Coordinates of C-alpha atoms in Angstrom, one line a residue:
Chain A
M142 CA 0.0 0.0 0.0
T143 CA 2.9 2.3 0.7
T144 CA 3.3 3.3 -2.9
L145 CA -0.1 4.9 -3.3
N146 CA 0.6 7.4 -0.5
P147 CA 1.8 10.7 -1.8
P148 CA 5.5 10.5 -2.4
A149 CA 7.6 11.8 0.4
R150 CA 10.2 13.1 -2.0
P151 CA 9.1 15.9 -4.3
P152 CA 8.9 14.6 -7.9
A153 CA 12.0 16.6 -9.0
P154 CA 10.2 18.5 -11.7
S155 CA 13.4 20.4 -12.5
A156 CA 15.1 17.3 -13.8
R157 CA 12.1 16.7 -16.2
A158 CA 12.2 20.2 -17.5
T159 CA 16.0 20.3 -18.1
P160 CA 16.9 19.7 -21.8
P161 CA 19.3 16.8 -22.2
A162 CA 22.8 17.8 -21.2
P163 CA 25.1 18.0 -24.2
G164 CA 27.5 15.9 -22.2
R165 CA 25.3 12.9 -22.8
L166 CA 26.1 12.7 -26.5
R167 CA 28.6 10.1 -27.5
P168 CA 31.7 10.9 -29.5
V169 CA 30.9 12.3 -33.0
R170 CA 31.8 9.4 -35.1
H171 CA 29.3 7.1 -33.4
R172 CA 26.6 9.7 -33.3
S173 CA 25.3 9.6 -36.8
V174 CA 25.1 5.8 -36.9
G175 CA 23.3 5.7 -33.5
R176 CA 21.0 8.4 -34.5
G177 CA 20.1 6.6 -37.7
V178 CA 19.3 3.3 -35.8
N179 CA 17.3 5.2 -33.2
L180 CA 15.3 7.1 -35.8
G181 CA 14.7 3.9 -37.8
L182 CA 13.3 2.0 -34.8
C183 CA 11.1 5.0 -33.8
A184 CA 9.9 5.2 -37.4
V185 CA 8.9 1.5 -37.4
A186 CA 6.9 2.0 -34.2
G187 CA 5.4 5.2 -35.8
L188 CA 4.4 3.3 -39.0
Y189 CA 2.8 0.5 -36.9
T190 CA 0.8 3.1 -35.0
L191 CA -0.3 4.9 -38.1
L192 CA -1.2 1.8 -40.2
P193 CA -4.8 1.4 -39.0
L194 CA -5.4 5.1 -38.9
V195 CA -4.2 5.6 -42.5
W196 CA -6.4 2.7 -43.6
L197 CA -9.3 4.5 -41.9
L198 CA -8.5 7.8 -43.6
F199 CA -8.7 6.2 -47.0
A200 CA -11.7 4.1 -46.1
I201 CA -13.9 7.1 -45.1
T202 CA -13.6 8.5 -48.7
K203 CA -14.9 5.3 -50.4
T204 CA -18.2 3.9 -51.5
L205 CA -19.4 0.6 -50.1
P206 CA -18.3 -1.5 -53.1
D207 CA -14.9 0.2 -53.1
L208 CA -14.4 -0.6 -49.5
Y209 CA -14.2 -4.2 -50.6
G210 CA -13.0 -3.8 -54.1
S211 CA -10.1 -1.4 -53.9
N212 CA -6.7 -1.3 -52.3
G213 CA -7.2 -0.3 -48.7
F214 CA -4.1 1.9 -48.7
A215 CA -4.9 3.8 -51.9
P216 CA -7.6 6.3 -52.7
S217 CA -10.5 5.3 -54.9
G218 CA -12.8 8.2 -55.7
F219 CA -13.6 10.8 -53.1
H220 CA -17.0 10.4 -51.4
L221 CA -16.2 11.8 -48.0
W222 CA -18.9 14.4 -48.0
A223 CA -21.6 12.0 -49.2
N224 CA -20.5 9.5 -46.6
L225 CA -20.6 12.1 -43.8
R226 CA -24.1 13.3 -44.9
D227 CA -25.3 9.7 -45.0
L228 CA -23.8 9.0 -41.6
F229 CA -25.6 12.0 -40.0
K230 CA -28.9 11.1 -41.6
Q231 CA -28.8 7.3 -41.0
D232 CA -31.6 6.0 -38.8
G233 CA -33.2 9.4 -38.4
G234 CA -30.1 11.2 -37.2
A235 CA -29.1 8.7 -34.6
Y236 CA -25.4 9.3 -34.9
P237 CA -25.2 13.0 -34.0
R238 CA -27.4 12.2 -31.1
W239 CA -25.0 9.5 -29.9
L240 CA -22.1 11.9 -30.3
L241 CA -23.9 14.5 -28.1
N242 CA -24.7 11.8 -25.6
S243 CA -21.0 10.8 -25.4
V244 CA -20.0 14.4 -24.8
L245 CA -22.7 14.8 -22.2
Y246 CA -21.9 11.7 -20.3
A247 CA -18.1 12.2 -20.4
G248 CA -18.4 15.9 -19.6
A249 CA -20.9 15.5 -16.8
G250 CA -19.2 12.4 -15.3
A251 CA -15.7 13.9 -15.5
G252 CA -16.9 17.3 -14.2
L253 CA -18.7 15.9 -11.3
G254 CA -16.0 13.4 -10.6
T255 CA -13.1 15.9 -10.8
L256 CA -14.8 18.3 -8.4
A257 CA -15.4 15.5 -5.9
S258 CA -11.9 14.2 -6.3
V259 CA -10.3 17.6 -5.9
M260 CA -12.3 18.3 -2.8
A261 CA -11.4 15.0 -1.2
G262 CA -7.7 15.1 -2.2
Y263 CA -7.4 18.7 -0.9
T264 CA -9.0 17.6 2.4
F265 CA -6.6 14.6 2.8
A266 CA -3.6 16.8 2.1
K267 CA -4.4 19.8 4.2
Y268 CA -6.2 18.6 7.3
S269 CA -5.5 16.0 9.9
F270 CA -8.6 14.5 11.4
P271 CA -9.4 11.2 13.1
G272 CA -9.8 8.3 10.7
R273 CA -8.0 10.1 7.9
E274 CA -5.7 7.2 6.9
K275 CA -8.6 4.6 7.2
L276 CA -10.7 6.7 4.8
Y277 CA -7.8 7.1 2.5
G278 CA -7.3 3.3 2.5
L279 CA -10.7 3.1 0.9
V280 CA -9.5 5.3 -2.0
V281 CA -6.5 3.0 -2.5
A282 CA -8.8 -0.1 -2.5
G283 CA -10.9 1.7 -5.1
V284 CA -7.9 2.1 -7.4
L285 CA -7.2 -1.6 -7.1
V286 CA -10.7 -2.8 -8.0
P287 CA -11.0 -2.8 -11.8
G288 CA -14.1 -1.0 -13.1
T289 CA -15.1 -3.6 -15.6
A290 CA -15.5 -6.3 -13.0
L291 CA -18.2 -4.1 -11.4
A292 CA -20.2 -3.5 -14.5
V293 CA -22.5 -6.6 -14.1
P294 CA -23.0 -6.0 -10.4
L295 CA -23.7 -2.4 -11.1
Y296 CA -26.3 -3.4 -13.6
L297 CA -27.9 -5.7 -11.1
L298 CA -27.9 -2.9 -8.5
F299 CA -29.4 -0.3 -10.8
S300 CA -32.0 -2.7 -12.1
G301 CA -33.0 -3.4 -8.5
V302 CA -33.9 0.3 -8.1
H303 CA -35.3 0.6 -11.7
L304 CA -32.6 3.0 -12.8
T305 CA -31.1 1.1 -15.7
N306 CA -31.6 2.7 -19.1
T307 CA -31.3 6.2 -17.7
V308 CA -28.5 8.8 -18.1
W309 CA -27.7 8.4 -14.3
S310 CA -26.8 4.8 -14.8
V311 CA -23.9 5.7 -17.1
I312 CA -22.8 8.9 -15.4
V313 CA -22.9 8.3 -11.6
P314 CA -20.8 5.1 -11.5
V315 CA -18.0 6.4 -13.7
A316 CA -17.9 9.8 -11.8
A317 CA -16.3 8.1 -8.8
N318 CA -12.6 8.5 -9.5
P319 CA -10.3 7.2 -6.7
F320 CA -7.2 7.7 -8.7
G321 CA -8.3 11.3 -9.1
V322 CA -8.3 11.7 -5.3
Y323 CA -4.8 10.3 -5.1
L324 CA -3.6 12.7 -7.8
A325 CA -5.5 15.6 -6.2
R326 CA -3.8 14.8 -2.8
V327 CA -0.4 15.0 -4.5
Y328 CA -1.2 18.2 -6.3
A329 CA -2.7 19.9 -3.2
A330 CA 0.3 18.9 -1.0
G331 CA 2.7 20.4 -3.6
S332 CA 0.8 23.5 -4.8
I333 CA -1.0 25.0 -1.8
P334 CA 1.1 26.7 0.9
D335 CA -0.3 26.3 4.4
E336 CA 0.4 30.0 5.1
L337 CA -2.1 31.0 2.4
L338 CA -4.9 28.9 3.9
E339 CA -4.0 30.3 7.4
A340 CA -4.2 33.8 6.0
A341 CA -7.7 33.1 4.5
R342 CA -8.8 31.8 7.9
M343 CA -7.4 34.9 9.7
D344 CA -9.6 36.9 7.4
G345 CA -12.6 35.0 8.8
A346 CA -13.2 32.6 5.9
G347 CA -14.7 29.2 6.8
E348 CA -13.1 26.0 5.6
L349 CA -15.5 25.6 2.7
R350 CA -15.0 29.2 1.5
T351 CA -11.2 28.7 1.9
F352 CA -11.3 25.7 -0.4
F353 CA -13.3 27.4 -3.1
T354 CA -11.5 30.7 -3.0
V355 CA -7.9 29.6 -2.4
G356 CA -7.6 25.8 -2.7
L357 CA -9.5 25.2 -5.9
R358 CA -7.9 28.1 -7.7
L359 CA -4.4 26.9 -6.9
M360 CA -5.3 23.4 -7.9
G361 CA -6.7 24.5 -11.3
P362 CA -4.0 22.9 -13.5
G363 CA -4.0 19.6 -11.6
A364 CA -7.8 19.6 -11.7
L365 CA -7.7 20.0 -15.5
T366 CA -5.4 17.0 -15.8
I367 CA -7.7 14.9 -13.7
F368 CA -10.7 16.1 -15.7
L369 CA -9.0 15.2 -19.1
M370 CA -7.9 11.7 -17.9
Q371 CA -11.4 10.9 -16.6
F372 CA -13.1 12.4 -19.7
V373 CA -11.1 10.0 -21.9
S374 CA -11.7 7.0 -19.7
I375 CA -15.5 7.6 -19.7
W376 CA -15.5 8.4 -23.4
N377 CA -13.7 5.1 -24.1
N378 CA -15.9 3.1 -21.8
F379 CA -18.0 0.5 -23.6
F380 CA -18.9 -2.2 -21.2
L381 CA -21.0 -0.1 -18.8
P382 CA -23.2 1.6 -21.5
L383 CA -23.6 -1.9 -23.1
V384 CA -25.1 -3.4 -19.9
M385 CA -27.1 -0.4 -18.8
L386 CA -28.7 1.1 -21.9
T387 CA -31.3 -0.4 -24.2
D388 CA -32.9 2.7 -25.5
S389 CA -31.0 3.6 -28.7
R390 CA -31.7 7.3 -28.1
L391 CA -29.5 7.1 -25.0
F392 CA -26.6 5.3 -26.7
T393 CA -23.0 6.5 -26.7
T394 CA -21.2 6.5 -30.0
S395 CA -19.3 3.3 -29.2
L396 CA -22.5 1.5 -28.3
G397 CA -24.3 2.8 -31.3
L398 CA -21.5 1.8 -33.7
F399 CA -21.4 -1.6 -32.0
T400 CA -25.1 -2.2 -32.7
W401 CA -24.7 -1.0 -36.3
N402 CA -21.7 -3.3 -36.7
S403 CA -23.9 -6.2 -35.4
S404 CA -26.5 -5.4 -38.1
T405 CA -24.3 -5.5 -41.2
S406 CA -25.7 -8.9 -42.1
Q407 CA -29.1 -7.4 -42.5
N408 CA -27.9 -4.2 -44.2
P409 CA -24.3 -4.3 -45.6
D410 CA -24.3 -0.5 -45.9
Y411 CA -24.0 -0.3 -42.1
L412 CA -20.3 -1.3 -42.7
R413 CA -19.7 2.1 -44.4
M414 CA -21.6 3.9 -41.6
V415 CA -19.5 2.1 -38.9
V416 CA -16.2 3.0 -40.8
V417 CA -17.1 6.7 -41.2
G418 CA -18.7 6.8 -37.7
S419 CA -15.5 5.4 -36.1
A420 CA -13.4 8.0 -37.7
V421 CA -15.7 10.9 -36.7
S422 CA -15.9 9.6 -33.1
V423 CA -12.1 9.8 -32.7
V424 CA -12.0 13.5 -33.8
P425 CA -13.3 15.2 -30.6
L426 CA -10.7 13.4 -28.4
L427 CA -7.9 14.1 -30.9
I428 CA -8.7 17.8 -30.9
L429 CA -8.8 17.8 -27.1
F430 CA -5.4 15.9 -27.1
L431 CA -3.7 18.1 -29.6
T432 CA -4.8 21.4 -28.1
L433 CA -4.0 20.4 -24.5
Q434 CA -0.9 18.3 -25.0
R435 CA 1.1 19.6 -22.1
W436 CA -1.7 18.7 -19.6
W437 CA -1.6 15.1 -20.8
R438 CA 2.1 15.0 -20.3
R439 CA 1.8 16.3 -16.8
G440 CA -0.9 13.8 -16.0
L441 CA 1.3 11.0 -17.2
A442 CA 4.2 12.4 -15.2
E443 CA 2.2 12.2 -12.0
G444 CA 0.7 8.9 -12.9
G445 CA 4.2 7.5 -13.4
L446 CA 5.1 8.4 -9.8
R447 CA 2.6 5.9 -8.3
Chain B
M50 CA -1.9 22.6 11.9
S51 CA -1.2 23.9 15.4
A52 CA -4.2 26.2 15.0
L53 CA -6.3 23.1 15.1
T54 CA -5.6 22.3 18.7
A55 CA -5.9 25.9 19.9
S56 CA -9.3 26.6 18.3
P57 CA -12.2 26.6 20.7
P58 CA -14.8 23.8 20.7
P59 CA -17.6 25.4 18.6
A60 CA -15.1 26.4 15.9
R61 CA -13.6 22.9 15.9
R62 CA -17.0 21.4 15.5
R63 CA -17.7 23.6 12.6
R64 CA -14.4 22.7 11.1
R65 CA -15.2 19.0 11.5
L66 CA -18.5 19.6 9.7
H67 CA -16.7 21.3 6.9
I68 CA -14.2 18.5 6.5
A69 CA -17.1 16.1 6.3
L70 CA -18.8 18.3 3.7
L71 CA -15.6 18.4 1.6
L72 CA -15.3 14.6 1.7
A73 CA -19.0 13.8 1.2
P74 CA -19.3 14.1 -2.6
F75 CA -16.5 11.7 -3.3
Y76 CA -17.6 9.1 -0.8
L77 CA -21.2 9.3 -1.9
L78 CA -20.1 8.5 -5.5
F79 CA -17.7 5.9 -4.1
A80 CA -20.6 4.2 -2.2
V81 CA -22.7 4.1 -5.4
A82 CA -20.0 3.0 -7.7
F83 CA -18.0 0.5 -5.5
V84 CA -19.5 -0.3 -2.1
A85 CA -23.1 -0.8 -3.2
P86 CA -22.5 -3.0 -6.3
L87 CA -20.0 -5.2 -4.4
G88 CA -22.3 -5.5 -1.5
Y89 CA -25.4 -6.1 -3.6
G90 CA -23.5 -8.5 -5.8
L91 CA -22.3 -10.4 -2.8
V92 CA -25.9 -10.7 -1.4
L93 CA -27.2 -11.8 -4.8
S94 CA -24.5 -14.4 -5.2
L95 CA -25.1 -15.8 -1.7
F96 CA -28.9 -16.1 -2.0
R97 CA -31.1 -17.9 -4.6
E98 CA -34.6 -17.2 -5.6
R99 CA -36.9 -20.1 -4.6
F100 CA -40.5 -20.5 -5.8
T101 CA -42.9 -21.7 -3.1
G102 CA -45.5 -24.3 -3.8
L103 CA -46.3 -24.2 -7.5
G104 CA -44.9 -20.8 -7.9
W105 CA -48.3 -19.0 -7.4
N106 CA -47.2 -17.5 -4.2
G107 CA -44.3 -15.8 -5.8
S108 CA -40.7 -16.3 -4.9
H109 CA -38.5 -15.6 -1.9
L110 CA -34.8 -15.5 -1.3
V111 CA -33.1 -18.4 0.5
F112 CA -29.5 -18.5 1.6
A113 CA -27.5 -20.7 -0.7
G114 CA -24.1 -20.1 0.8
F115 CA -21.1 -20.3 -1.5
H116 CA -23.0 -22.6 -4.0
D117 CA -22.4 -20.2 -6.9
Y118 CA -18.7 -19.8 -6.1
A119 CA -18.2 -23.5 -5.9
R120 CA -20.1 -23.9 -9.2
A121 CA -17.9 -21.3 -10.9
L122 CA -14.7 -23.1 -9.6
Q123 CA -16.0 -26.3 -11.2
D124 CA -17.4 -24.7 -14.4
S125 CA -15.0 -25.6 -17.2
R126 CA -16.3 -22.5 -19.1
F127 CA -15.2 -20.2 -16.3
L128 CA -11.9 -22.0 -15.7
D129 CA -11.1 -22.2 -19.5
G130 CA -11.9 -18.5 -19.8
L131 CA -9.7 -17.6 -16.8
G132 CA -6.9 -19.8 -18.2
R133 CA -7.3 -18.0 -21.5
V134 CA -7.0 -14.5 -20.1
L135 CA -4.0 -15.6 -17.9
L136 CA -2.3 -17.0 -21.0
Y137 CA -3.1 -13.8 -22.8
A138 CA -1.5 -11.8 -19.9
V139 CA 1.6 -14.0 -19.9
V140 CA 2.2 -13.2 -23.5
D141 CA 0.9 -9.6 -23.6
V142 CA 2.5 -8.2 -20.5
P143 CA 6.2 -9.0 -21.2
L144 CA 5.8 -8.0 -24.9
M145 CA 4.2 -4.8 -24.0
L146 CA 6.7 -3.9 -21.3
A147 CA 9.7 -4.9 -23.5
I148 CA 8.6 -2.9 -26.5
A149 CA 7.5 0.1 -24.4
L150 CA 10.8 0.1 -22.5
V151 CA 12.8 0.0 -25.7
L152 CA 10.8 2.9 -27.1
A153 CA 11.1 4.9 -23.9
L154 CA 14.9 4.4 -23.9
L155 CA 15.0 5.4 -27.6
L156 CA 13.0 8.5 -26.9
D157 CA 15.2 9.3 -23.9
S158 CA 18.5 8.7 -25.7
A159 CA 20.1 12.0 -26.5
L160 CA 20.5 10.7 -30.1
T161 CA 16.8 10.6 -31.0
T162 CA 15.6 13.7 -32.8
A163 CA 12.0 14.9 -32.8
R164 CA 11.1 13.2 -29.6
R165 CA 8.1 15.4 -29.0
F166 CA 6.7 14.4 -32.4
F167 CA 7.2 10.7 -31.7
Q168 CA 5.6 11.0 -28.3
A169 CA 2.5 12.6 -29.7
L170 CA 2.4 10.0 -32.5
L171 CA 2.7 7.1 -30.2
L172 CA 0.1 8.4 -27.9
L173 CA -2.5 8.7 -30.7
P174 CA -4.1 5.2 -30.2
H175 CA -4.7 6.1 -26.5
F176 CA -7.4 8.5 -27.8
V177 CA -9.1 5.9 -30.0
P178 CA -11.8 4.2 -28.0
G179 CA -11.2 0.5 -27.4
L180 CA -14.2 -0.5 -29.4
I181 CA -13.2 1.6 -32.4
A182 CA -9.7 0.2 -32.3
A183 CA -11.1 -3.4 -32.3
L184 CA -13.4 -2.5 -35.2
I185 CA -10.6 -1.0 -37.3
W186 CA -8.3 -4.0 -36.7
V187 CA -11.0 -6.5 -37.5
Y188 CA -11.4 -4.7 -40.8
L189 CA -7.7 -4.8 -41.4
Y190 CA -7.7 -8.5 -40.6
T191 CA -10.6 -9.2 -43.0
P192 CA -9.1 -10.3 -46.4
G193 CA -11.4 -8.4 -48.7
L194 CA -11.3 -5.2 -46.8
S195 CA -7.6 -4.7 -46.4
P196 CA -4.5 -5.8 -48.3
L197 CA -2.9 -6.9 -45.0
T198 CA -3.4 -10.6 -45.4
S199 CA -2.4 -10.6 -49.1
W200 CA 0.8 -8.6 -48.2
L201 CA 1.6 -11.2 -45.6
N202 CA 0.8 -13.9 -48.2
D203 CA 3.4 -12.3 -50.5
I204 CA 6.1 -12.7 -47.9
G205 CA 5.1 -16.2 -47.2
L206 CA 3.0 -15.8 -44.1
H207 CA -0.4 -17.4 -44.6
I208 CA -2.3 -16.1 -41.6
D209 CA -6.1 -16.4 -41.0
F210 CA -6.4 -13.9 -38.1
F211 CA -9.8 -15.4 -37.1
S212 CA -8.8 -19.0 -36.9
S213 CA -8.8 -20.7 -33.5
G214 CA -5.0 -20.8 -33.4
S215 CA -4.5 -17.1 -34.1
V216 CA -7.4 -15.3 -32.5
L217 CA -5.5 -14.7 -29.2
G218 CA -2.6 -13.3 -31.2
S219 CA -5.0 -11.0 -33.1
I220 CA -6.3 -9.7 -29.9
I221 CA -2.9 -9.2 -28.4
N222 CA -1.9 -7.2 -31.4
I223 CA -4.9 -4.9 -30.9
S224 CA -4.0 -4.4 -27.2
L225 CA -0.3 -3.7 -28.1
W226 CA -1.4 -1.2 -30.6
Q227 CA -3.6 0.6 -28.1
W228 CA -1.3 0.6 -25.1
I229 CA 2.4 0.5 -26.2
G230 CA 2.5 4.2 -26.9
Y231 CA 0.8 5.1 -23.6
N232 CA 3.2 2.9 -21.6
S233 CA 6.3 4.0 -23.4
V234 CA 5.5 7.7 -22.8
L235 CA 4.8 6.8 -19.1
L236 CA 8.2 5.1 -18.9
Y237 CA 9.8 8.0 -20.8
V238 CA 8.4 10.5 -18.2
A239 CA 9.8 8.3 -15.4
L240 CA 13.2 8.3 -17.1
Q241 CA 13.3 12.1 -16.9
S242 CA 13.8 11.9 -13.2
V243 CA 17.2 10.2 -13.5
S244 CA 19.6 12.7 -12.2
P245 CA 21.8 14.2 -14.9
S246 CA 24.8 14.1 -12.7
V247 CA 24.6 10.3 -12.4
L248 CA 24.4 10.1 -16.1
E249 CA 27.3 12.4 -16.5
A250 CA 29.4 10.4 -14.0
A251 CA 28.6 7.2 -16.0
R252 CA 29.7 8.9 -19.2
L253 CA 33.0 10.0 -17.6
D254 CA 33.5 6.4 -16.5
G255 CA 33.3 5.5 -20.1
A256 CA 29.9 3.8 -20.1
G257 CA 28.1 3.9 -23.5
E258 CA 24.5 4.6 -24.2
I259 CA 23.4 0.9 -24.0
R260 CA 25.5 0.3 -20.8
T261 CA 24.0 3.4 -19.2
A262 CA 20.5 2.4 -20.2
L263 CA 20.8 -1.1 -18.7
S264 CA 22.7 -0.4 -15.5
I265 CA 21.3 3.1 -14.5
K266 CA 18.1 4.0 -16.4
V267 CA 16.3 0.6 -16.2
P268 CA 16.8 0.0 -12.5
H269 CA 15.8 3.6 -11.8
I270 CA 12.4 3.2 -13.4
R271 CA 11.6 -0.3 -12.1
P272 CA 8.7 1.0 -10.0
A273 CA 7.1 2.6 -13.1
L274 CA 7.7 -0.7 -15.0
V275 CA 5.9 -2.6 -12.3
V276 CA 3.0 -0.2 -12.4
S277 CA 2.7 -0.5 -16.1
G278 CA 2.8 -4.2 -15.8
L279 CA 0.2 -4.2 -13.1
F280 CA -2.3 -2.2 -15.0
T281 CA -1.7 -4.4 -18.1
V282 CA -2.4 -7.5 -16.0
I283 CA -5.6 -6.0 -14.6
G284 CA -6.6 -5.0 -18.1
S285 CA -5.9 -8.5 -19.4
L286 CA -8.2 -10.2 -16.8
Q287 CA -11.0 -7.8 -17.8
L288 CA -10.7 -8.7 -21.5
F289 CA -14.1 -8.1 -23.0
T290 CA -14.4 -5.5 -25.8
E291 CA -12.0 -7.0 -28.3
P292 CA -13.3 -10.6 -28.2
K293 CA -16.9 -9.2 -28.3
I294 CA -16.1 -7.6 -31.6
L295 CA -14.2 -10.5 -32.9
Q296 CA -17.2 -12.7 -32.2
G297 CA -18.7 -11.2 -35.4
S298 CA -15.9 -12.6 -37.6
A299 CA -14.7 -15.6 -35.6
G300 CA -17.9 -16.6 -33.9
S301 CA -17.1 -20.3 -33.9
T302 CA -13.9 -19.7 -32.1
V303 CA -14.7 -16.8 -29.8
T304 CA -17.6 -18.3 -27.8
A305 CA -20.0 -16.5 -25.5
S306 CA -17.9 -17.7 -22.5
W307 CA -14.5 -17.1 -24.1
T308 CA -13.3 -14.8 -21.2
P309 CA -14.7 -14.6 -17.7
N310 CA -16.3 -11.2 -18.4
L311 CA -18.0 -12.5 -21.5
L312 CA -19.3 -15.4 -19.4
A313 CA -20.6 -13.0 -16.7
F314 CA -22.3 -11.0 -19.4
S315 CA -23.9 -13.9 -21.1
E316 CA -25.0 -15.4 -17.7
A317 CA -26.7 -12.1 -16.8
F318 CA -28.2 -11.2 -20.1
N319 CA -28.8 -14.5 -22.0
S320 CA -29.4 -16.9 -19.1
N321 CA -30.8 -14.4 -16.6
D322 CA -28.8 -16.2 -13.9
Y323 CA -28.0 -13.1 -12.0
S324 CA -26.6 -14.7 -8.9
Y325 CA -24.2 -16.7 -11.0
A326 CA -23.2 -13.7 -13.0
A327 CA -22.6 -11.8 -9.8
A328 CA -20.4 -14.6 -8.4
I329 CA -18.3 -14.7 -11.5
S330 CA -17.8 -10.9 -11.5
L331 CA -16.8 -10.9 -7.8
L332 CA -14.4 -13.8 -8.3
L333 CA -12.8 -12.0 -11.1
A334 CA -12.6 -8.7 -9.1
A335 CA -11.0 -10.7 -6.2
V336 CA -8.4 -12.3 -8.5
A337 CA -7.5 -8.8 -9.9
G338 CA -7.5 -7.3 -6.5
V339 CA -5.1 -9.9 -5.0
L340 CA -2.8 -9.6 -8.0
S341 CA -2.7 -5.8 -7.7
L342 CA -2.0 -6.0 -4.0
L343 CA 0.9 -8.4 -4.6
A344 CA 2.3 -6.1 -7.2
M345 CA 1.9 -3.1 -5.0
K346 CA 3.8 -4.8 -2.2
L347 CA 6.5 -5.7 -4.7
V348 CA 6.8 -2.1 -5.8
G349 CA 6.9 -1.0 -2.2
R350 CA 9.8 -3.3 -1.6
V351 CA 11.6 -2.2 -4.7
D352 CA 11.0 1.4 -3.7
R353 CA 12.3 0.9 -0.2
S354 CA 15.4 -1.0 -1.3
S355 CA 16.3 1.6 -3.9
Q356 CA 15.9 4.3 -1.4
E357 CA 18.2 2.5 1.0
A358 CA 20.6 2.1 -1.9
D359 CA 20.4 5.8 -2.5
S360 CA 21.3 6.8 1.0

């Protein structure tokens, strides 16, 4: 259990930010060979990573017959706009609805979950109170229990209180984020000086007010990282919506595409819809990733310290 | 914190109340997401529905003890599924860690140019939902849809990605594609905390890049390696999405009970045997929990011994 407690040593951010010392380079004559080998290996990994995505990029521009009949890694006509139009019109505009649902579930779940995690992490870092470590032990236990193993019991629980097939059933369970509490505790311990809290109290602010005016503000960057990580994990979740939702109007994009994919035997054109829909469903996260890259890096950095 | 003890009782009570209020939202969510389903699942798995008389009087719950757990432990479908995910883990975890480690060291090596570009590139699959990744790869595996199989044919590899012998490999490939980049960036970040002065000393002692990597960098990030491995193992046990998608193309191989999670799903939704489904889920959670705990203890030991070595 010791490792999930906030690290006693500061994570040495200075070392991370330092550019590689020039002294680490080997003598000149080895350098170009080594660089070539390194670059070559990285390029192989990069190609492997890109292979499916490139196939997808070509596929979304093709008609259904060309999906089967043409080389998967070469263009064959350009029907992207028609494909997109068909995708958004298929089944009475089901797809844009699923996309909105995904954004809503991931946004609400991650928003709610991040606020709750930050409040709890802040409290663990900045107060000592009876039972603190016991309560924190629950957080650690939560990190260790895999979410997927709980999907079926969660379904049974929610069906017991007739809440399956509601938005609550796919937002509330994923909002609980024990790992977020751990991260928030680390951030709070590192970014909020006790003197500042003391000063707020001297001014007569209660503990809640102190949290919202001082604590939350200073933890902003950490909170954003927690939010992004949780947003991605909810967005990528498939098992929970699959067990909880039966009304197609409540589906997430993943669940909707799954049902279309299962129906290709009745209507082969669903294959084209699934291909184009898959590509479109990746776009929101890619935008989020590319615009907020440094927050991801930071999240990974903290995650690596576990 | 000394202000805490000096504050008068009413203020302290108010402070306690505020602490409780700050903790309440998380623990409420935690209760709904973790405690309640575990508890309810446990109750369901320990009790059975019995119909009284001819069934006209409705049903009531009777205590059935660990009947469902005993049943699972004798159920060849559960045991085969568990064996399958363990085999999957045995292959997937070392491959994943080895490749991710090599990539991380390459990224960290002073020789590699454009490391920010490669990091971003390698992280891309992390933002592709698991279901979408599985769909795309199934298309790539399908002979008519992608030239992948014919390319492999050309170089003498005749692979049917959906045959019983290769389905597990096909799934491992999907998982590697999704997680190698994430893990290698995680390890790369851990590598950034290796003290530059230690590396400089190694260089002055005449150690080359590879020697430095093996004797300084790798030992330094052992905890991060264990964490990556741990999460990969937990993920392996939970295998569900990829085989669920592959069922469409390899239905005869990937059965409804191919992994424990698939079995729990089909027991709950096809057989409506809720108590058995709950028992399977809890058993799986317990296995994963025990494995994580063991790995945590292991990291703790590594951490402590490396700290001792540092001092």
